[in-house]
Amino acid sequence: MNANPDTILAVAGLTLARGPRHRPEILVDDLSLTIQAGEMLALVGESGSGKSLSAAAVFGLLPAGVRRIAGSIRLQGQELTGRSERALRAIRGRAMGLVFQNPLTALNPSLSVQAQIAEVYRVHRQGSRTAARARASALLAEVGLQDLSGPRDHYPHQLSGGMRQRAMIAMALACDPPLLVADEPTTALDVLVQAQILALLARLQRERGLAILFITHDLRLAARTADRLLVLYAGAIMEEGAVADVFEAPRHPYTKALKAAIPPLPATSQRLFEIPGLPPPPGPPPSGCRFAPRCGHVRPDCRDAVPPLRGAPARFACFHPCQDQ
Ligand SMILES: Nc1ncnc2c1ncn2[C@@H]1O[C@H](COP(=O)(O)OP(=O)(O)OP(=O)(O)O)[C@@H](O)[C@H]1O
Ligand code: SF4
Ligand SMILES: [Mg+2]
């Protein structure tokens, strides 16, 4: 049972790996997070940090070769791990909506967007064709595509990138899911359209009480858009908490470095800060802090043990957090 009835998603100790069972390469290590109704959590991290795989695990859509070796995933109190593909498919359609970077890979080019949205609704809600079509029109209007909500069909190739992303969001919402996962939903869009799509997500979060997992590599965007931030590095949580804590006063040197690497606005001729080195490739569980090889604050004891997550309400995994130095 869920302790808090407003908790929509609760992930606990999720660990994902690839490679042989006796020598697994850890891709996501002991990930725990919760998202409440009406809340947006941003999962932030560099490329390869495990953001998309974590989302795929929530949807029960892990790619071949990647497996869950530990952890629980609860949606509205219901455990999702261990379910059959059939059961998961039914839950996915009704209770979780997924929006990702390139809507063209999700939209069928030979079907109108109205027909595609109506189809999702009909498959999961068993309504009549007329009811499904009316539902599609209402959803298109809700996401700002009033021009597409009339009887005339519109195909994905006739829409701009921003319109396609809106259509994708409408499709994800077809069955009124309590959870929306948006994986880099604006990375392919120009900054103006990006701002419009993020404003749309924020409005849907507010008006529908949606729980949103927003995945991005852009810390500034995450801080502007979400209520809480979860910073991932090499598959593990470095820091997590409200934007006011994590972004405004980071305790973890990695979060602080990510923030320092944000280009200033307006642009200046000042040299940008870069985090030296690269994240480690996936491997066996580490014996010390994963960030140690790149950390400007590293001390000898950082390599002796993995720093546990600590602190409240914001949590960080560091032996020598920034404001203590
Ligand atoms: N299908 C796969 N098979 C094996 N390893 C994979 C697979 N997909 C991802 N990985 C590995 O898992 C790790 C996490 O990948 P993931 O796609 O979750 O990263 P990400 O944080 O979403 O990065 P990006 O910002 O580039 O989208 C990476 O090391 C990646 O190489
Ligand atoms: S534990 Fe040590 S190496 Fe790791 S982030 Fe903190 S100060 Fe840096
Ligand atoms: Mg990704």
Coordinates of C-alpha atoms and ligand atoms in Angstrom, one line a residue:
M1 CA 0.0 0.0 0.0
N2 CA 1.1 3.6 -0.7
A3 CA 1.8 5.6 2.4
N4 CA 0.7 8.8 0.8
P5 CA -2.4 8.6 -1.5
D6 CA -1.0 11.6 -3.5
T7 CA 2.1 9.7 -4.4
I8 CA 1.7 8.7 -8.1
L9 CA 5.1 7.2 -8.8
A10 CA 7.4 5.6 -6.2
V11 CA 10.6 4.1 -7.4
A12 CA 12.8 2.4 -4.7
G13 CA 16.3 1.0 -5.1
L14 CA 16.0 0.6 -8.9
T15 CA 19.2 -1.0 -10.2
L16 CA 19.7 -1.7 -13.9
A17 CA 22.6 -3.6 -15.5
R18 CA 23.9 -5.1 -18.6
G19 CA 26.6 -7.8 -19.3
P20 CA 27.2 -11.2 -17.7
R21 CA 25.4 -12.0 -14.5
H22 CA 28.6 -12.8 -12.6
R23 CA 30.2 -9.4 -13.7
P24 CA 27.3 -7.0 -14.3
E25 CA 27.9 -3.5 -15.6
I26 CA 25.8 -1.2 -13.5
L27 CA 23.8 1.4 -15.6
V28 CA 21.5 2.7 -12.9
D29 CA 22.4 2.2 -9.3
D30 CA 19.9 2.2 -6.4
L31 CA 17.6 4.9 -7.9
S32 CA 14.8 6.0 -5.6
L33 CA 12.3 8.8 -6.3
T34 CA 8.7 9.8 -5.7
I35 CA 6.5 12.1 -7.6
Q36 CA 3.2 13.4 -6.1
A37 CA 0.1 14.4 -8.0
G38 CA 0.5 17.9 -9.4
E39 CA 4.3 17.8 -9.1
M40 CA 7.1 18.0 -11.7
L41 CA 10.3 16.2 -10.9
A42 CA 13.2 16.8 -13.3
L43 CA 15.8 14.1 -13.8
V44 CA 19.0 15.9 -14.8
G45 CA 22.3 14.5 -15.9
E46 CA 24.9 14.3 -18.6
S47 CA 24.5 12.1 -21.6
G48 CA 24.7 8.4 -20.6
S49 CA 23.8 9.0 -17.0
G50 CA 20.8 6.7 -17.1
K51 CA 17.9 9.1 -17.5
S52 CA 16.2 7.4 -20.4
L53 CA 16.8 3.9 -19.1
S54 CA 15.2 4.8 -15.8
A55 CA 12.1 6.1 -17.7
A56 CA 12.1 2.9 -19.8
A57 CA 12.2 0.8 -16.6
V58 CA 9.1 2.7 -15.3
F59 CA 7.3 1.9 -18.6
G60 CA 8.5 -1.7 -18.6
L61 CA 10.2 -1.0 -21.9
L62 CA 13.8 -1.8 -21.1
P63 CA 15.8 -2.5 -24.3
A64 CA 17.1 -6.0 -25.0
G65 CA 20.4 -6.6 -23.1
V66 CA 19.5 -4.3 -20.1
R67 CA 17.9 -5.9 -17.1
R68 CA 16.5 -4.8 -13.7
I69 CA 18.5 -6.5 -11.0
A70 CA 16.8 -4.9 -8.0
G71 CA 14.2 -2.4 -7.0
S72 CA 10.5 -1.7 -7.0
I73 CA 8.4 0.6 -9.2
R74 CA 4.9 1.5 -7.8
L75 CA 2.3 3.4 -9.7
Q76 CA -0.5 4.7 -7.5
G77 CA 0.5 2.0 -5.0
Q78 CA 0.5 -0.8 -7.5
E79 CA 3.8 -2.7 -8.0
L80 CA 4.7 -2.8 -11.7
T81 CA 7.8 -5.0 -11.6
G82 CA 7.2 -8.7 -12.4
R83 CA 4.0 -8.0 -14.4
S84 CA 3.3 -9.7 -17.7
E85 CA 3.8 -7.7 -20.9
R86 CA 0.1 -7.8 -21.5
A87 CA -0.7 -6.4 -18.0
L88 CA 1.9 -3.7 -18.5
R89 CA 0.6 -2.7 -21.9
A90 CA -2.8 -2.1 -20.4
I91 CA -1.4 0.0 -17.6
R92 CA 0.9 1.9 -19.9
G93 CA -2.0 3.1 -22.1
R94 CA -4.3 4.0 -19.2
A95 CA -2.0 5.3 -16.5
M96 CA 1.2 6.6 -18.0
G97 CA 1.8 8.9 -20.9
L98 CA 5.2 9.1 -22.6
V99 CA 6.5 12.0 -24.6
F100 CA 9.9 12.0 -26.1
Q101 CA 12.4 14.1 -28.1
N102 CA 11.4 13.2 -31.6
P103 CA 7.6 12.9 -32.1
L104 CA 8.1 11.6 -35.6
T105 CA 9.3 8.3 -34.3
A106 CA 6.1 8.0 -32.2
L107 CA 3.6 9.3 -34.7
N108 CA 2.5 7.1 -37.6
P109 CA 3.1 9.1 -40.8
S110 CA 0.3 7.4 -42.7
L111 CA -2.5 8.2 -40.1
S112 CA -3.9 11.6 -39.3
V113 CA -3.1 12.9 -35.8
Q114 CA -6.8 12.9 -35.0
A115 CA -7.1 9.2 -35.9
Q116 CA -4.0 8.3 -33.9
I117 CA -5.2 10.0 -30.7
A118 CA -8.7 8.5 -31.2
E119 CA -7.2 5.1 -31.6
V120 CA -5.3 5.2 -28.3
Y121 CA -8.5 6.2 -26.6
R122 CA -10.6 3.5 -28.2
V123 CA -8.1 0.7 -27.5
H124 CA -7.9 1.5 -23.8
R125 CA -11.4 2.8 -23.2
Q126 CA -13.4 0.8 -25.6
G127 CA -15.5 3.9 -26.6
S128 CA -17.4 4.4 -29.9
R129 CA -15.5 5.9 -32.9
T130 CA -17.6 9.1 -32.6
A131 CA -16.7 9.4 -28.9
A132 CA -13.1 8.7 -29.6
R133 CA -13.0 11.3 -32.4
A134 CA -14.6 13.9 -30.1
R135 CA -12.1 13.1 -27.4
A136 CA -9.2 13.6 -29.9
S137 CA -10.6 17.0 -30.9
A138 CA -11.0 18.1 -27.2
L139 CA -7.4 17.0 -26.5
L140 CA -6.0 18.8 -29.5
A141 CA -7.8 22.0 -28.4
E142 CA -6.5 21.5 -24.8
V143 CA -2.8 21.4 -26.1
G144 CA -3.3 24.5 -28.2
L145 CA -4.0 22.9 -31.5
Q146 CA -7.5 24.3 -32.0
D147 CA -7.0 24.5 -35.7
L148 CA -6.6 20.7 -35.8
S149 CA -9.7 20.0 -33.7
G150 CA -12.2 20.3 -36.6
P151 CA -13.3 17.5 -38.9
R152 CA -10.5 17.9 -41.5
D153 CA -7.6 15.4 -41.1
H154 CA -4.1 16.5 -40.5
Y155 CA -1.0 14.3 -41.0
P156 CA 2.2 14.5 -39.0
H157 CA 4.3 15.7 -42.0
Q158 CA 1.9 18.8 -42.4
L159 CA 2.8 20.0 -38.8
S160 CA 5.8 22.0 -37.5
G161 CA 8.1 20.4 -34.9
G162 CA 6.3 22.3 -32.1
M163 CA 2.8 21.2 -33.4
R164 CA 4.0 17.6 -33.6
Q165 CA 5.2 17.7 -30.0
R166 CA 1.8 19.2 -28.9
A167 CA 0.1 16.4 -30.8
M168 CA 2.3 13.8 -29.1
I169 CA 1.4 15.3 -25.7
A170 CA -2.3 15.1 -26.7
M171 CA -1.8 11.4 -27.6
A172 CA 0.0 10.7 -24.3
L173 CA -3.0 12.3 -22.4
A174 CA -5.7 10.4 -24.4
C175 CA -6.7 8.2 -21.4
D176 CA -6.2 10.8 -18.7
P177 CA -3.1 9.2 -17.2
P178 CA -2.0 10.4 -13.7
L179 CA 1.6 10.3 -14.8
L180 CA 3.4 11.9 -17.8
V181 CA 7.0 11.1 -18.6
A182 CA 8.7 13.6 -20.9
D183 CA 12.1 12.5 -22.1
E184 CA 14.0 15.5 -23.5
P185 CA 10.7 16.8 -25.0
T186 CA 12.1 20.1 -26.2
T187 CA 15.7 19.3 -27.2
A188 CA 15.0 19.3 -30.9
L189 CA 13.0 22.5 -30.8
D190 CA 14.1 26.2 -31.1
V191 CA 14.1 28.2 -27.9
L192 CA 10.8 30.0 -28.5
V193 CA 8.9 26.8 -29.2
Q194 CA 10.8 25.1 -26.3
A195 CA 9.4 27.7 -24.0
Q196 CA 5.9 27.2 -25.3
I197 CA 6.0 23.4 -24.8
L198 CA 7.4 23.8 -21.3
A199 CA 4.6 26.3 -20.5
L200 CA 2.1 23.8 -21.8
L201 CA 3.5 21.0 -19.6
A202 CA 3.4 23.3 -16.6
R203 CA -0.2 24.2 -17.4
L204 CA -1.3 20.6 -17.7
Q205 CA 0.5 19.8 -14.5
R206 CA -1.4 22.5 -12.7
E207 CA -4.8 22.1 -14.3
R208 CA -5.0 18.3 -14.4
G209 CA -2.9 17.7 -11.3
L210 CA -0.6 15.6 -13.4
A211 CA 2.6 14.1 -11.9
I212 CA 5.4 14.8 -14.5
L213 CA 8.8 13.2 -14.8
F214 CA 10.7 15.7 -16.9
I215 CA 14.0 14.4 -18.3
T216 CA 16.7 16.8 -19.5
H217 CA 20.4 17.3 -19.6
D218 CA 19.9 21.1 -19.1
L219 CA 20.0 22.1 -15.5
R220 CA 18.9 25.6 -16.1
L221 CA 15.8 24.4 -18.0
A222 CA 15.1 21.9 -15.2
A223 CA 15.3 24.5 -12.5
R224 CA 13.0 26.9 -14.4
T225 CA 10.4 24.3 -15.1
A226 CA 10.3 21.7 -12.3
D227 CA 9.4 21.7 -8.6
R228 CA 12.1 19.3 -7.6
L229 CA 15.4 18.2 -9.2
L230 CA 17.2 14.9 -9.1
V231 CA 20.7 15.0 -10.3
L232 CA 22.1 11.8 -11.8
Y233 CA 25.8 11.0 -12.4
A234 CA 26.9 7.7 -13.9
G235 CA 23.7 6.1 -13.0
A236 CA 23.5 7.2 -9.4
I237 CA 21.8 10.0 -7.5
M238 CA 24.2 12.8 -6.5
E239 CA 21.6 15.3 -5.2
E240 CA 17.9 15.6 -4.9
G241 CA 15.4 18.1 -3.5
A242 CA 13.4 21.2 -4.2
V243 CA 14.7 23.6 -6.8
A244 CA 15.2 26.2 -4.1
D245 CA 17.7 23.9 -2.4
V246 CA 19.4 22.0 -5.1
F247 CA 19.8 24.7 -7.7
E248 CA 20.1 27.8 -5.5
A249 CA 22.3 26.3 -2.9
P250 CA 23.8 23.0 -4.2
R251 CA 25.6 20.8 -1.7
H252 CA 27.1 18.4 -4.1
P253 CA 30.2 19.4 -6.0
Y254 CA 28.8 17.9 -9.2
T255 CA 25.6 19.9 -9.1
K256 CA 27.7 23.0 -8.3
A257 CA 29.9 22.3 -11.3
L258 CA 26.9 21.7 -13.6
K259 CA 25.5 25.0 -12.5
A260 CA 28.9 26.8 -13.1
A261 CA 28.9 25.3 -16.6
I262 CA 25.6 27.0 -17.6
P263 CA 26.3 29.7 -20.2
P264 CA 25.4 33.1 -18.9
L265 CA 22.5 35.1 -20.3
P266 CA 23.0 37.4 -22.0
A267 CA 26.1 35.8 -23.5
T268 CA 29.5 37.3 -22.6
S269 CA 33.0 36.8 -23.9
Q270 CA 33.9 35.2 -20.6
R271 CA 35.4 31.7 -20.9
L272 CA 32.8 29.0 -19.9
F273 CA 33.5 26.7 -17.0
E274 CA 34.0 23.1 -18.1
I275 CA 33.9 20.0 -15.9
P276 CA 37.2 18.3 -16.6
G277 CA 37.3 14.7 -17.8
L278 CA 34.4 12.4 -18.7
P279 CA 31.9 10.3 -16.8
P280 CA 33.1 6.7 -16.2
P281 CA 31.9 4.0 -18.5
P282 CA 29.5 1.5 -17.0
G283 CA 31.3 -1.1 -14.9
P284 CA 31.1 -3.0 -11.7
P285 CA 29.8 -1.2 -8.6
P286 CA 32.4 1.4 -7.6
S287 CA 34.4 1.3 -4.4
G288 CA 34.4 5.0 -3.8
C289 CA 32.7 8.2 -5.0
R290 CA 32.0 8.0 -8.7
F291 CA 32.7 11.7 -9.2
A292 CA 36.1 11.6 -7.5
P293 CA 38.2 11.6 -10.7
R294 CA 36.5 14.9 -11.8
C295 CA 35.9 16.5 -8.4
G296 CA 37.7 19.7 -7.5
H297 CA 37.0 19.0 -3.8
V298 CA 38.2 15.4 -3.7
R299 CA 40.0 14.2 -0.5
P300 CA 41.7 10.9 0.1
D301 CA 38.7 9.4 2.0
C302 CA 36.4 10.0 -1.0
R303 CA 37.9 6.9 -2.7
D304 CA 37.5 4.6 0.3
A305 CA 33.7 4.2 0.3
V306 CA 30.6 5.2 -1.8
P307 CA 29.1 8.3 -0.1
P308 CA 25.6 7.5 1.0
L309 CA 22.7 9.8 0.3
R310 CA 22.0 11.9 3.3
G311 CA 20.4 15.2 4.4
A312 CA 16.8 16.4 4.7
P313 CA 14.7 17.6 3.0
A314 CA 17.3 17.8 0.2
R315 CA 19.6 14.8 -0.1
F316 CA 23.1 14.6 -1.4
A317 CA 25.8 11.9 -1.8
C318 CA 29.0 13.5 -0.8
F319 CA 31.4 13.3 2.2
H320 CA 32.5 16.9 1.9
P321 CA 29.5 18.9 0.7
C322 CA 30.0 22.4 -0.7
Q323 CA 28.6 24.6 2.1
D324 CA 30.6 22.7 4.8
Q325 CA 33.9 23.5 3.1
Ligands
LIG1 N1 20.1 -0.8 -25.3 C1 21.2 -0.7 -24.6 N2 22.1 -1.7 -24.4 C2 23.2 -1.6 -23.6 N3 23.5 -0.4 -23.0 C3 22.6 0.6 -23.1 C4 21.5 0.5 -23.9 N4 20.8 1.7 -23.8 C5 21.6 2.5 -23.0 N5 22.7 1.8 -22.6 C6 23.7 2.4 -21.7 O1 23.1 2.8 -20.5 C7 23.7 4.0 -20.0 C8 22.6 5.0 -19.8 O2 21.9 5.3 -21.0 P1 20.7 6.3 -21.1 O3 20.2 6.2 -22.5 O4 19.7 6.0 -20.0 O5 21.4 7.7 -20.9 P2 20.7 9.1 -20.9 O6 21.0 9.7 -19.6 O7 19.3 9.1 -21.3 O8 21.6 9.9 -22.0 P3 21.2 11.0 -23.1 O9 21.2 12.3 -22.4 O10 22.3 10.9 -24.1 O11 19.9 10.6 -23.7 C9 24.7 4.4 -21.1 O12 26.0 4.0 -20.6 C10 24.3 3.6 -22.3 O13 25.5 3.3 -23.0
SF4_2 S1 32.6 12.6 -1.9 FE1 34.5 13.6 -2.3 S2 34.9 13.3 -4.5 FE2 32.8 12.8 -4.1 S3 31.7 14.6 -4.7 FE3 32.1 14.7 -2.5 S4 34.0 15.8 -2.2 FE4 33.9 15.2 -4.4
MG3 MG 18.3 9.8 -23.0

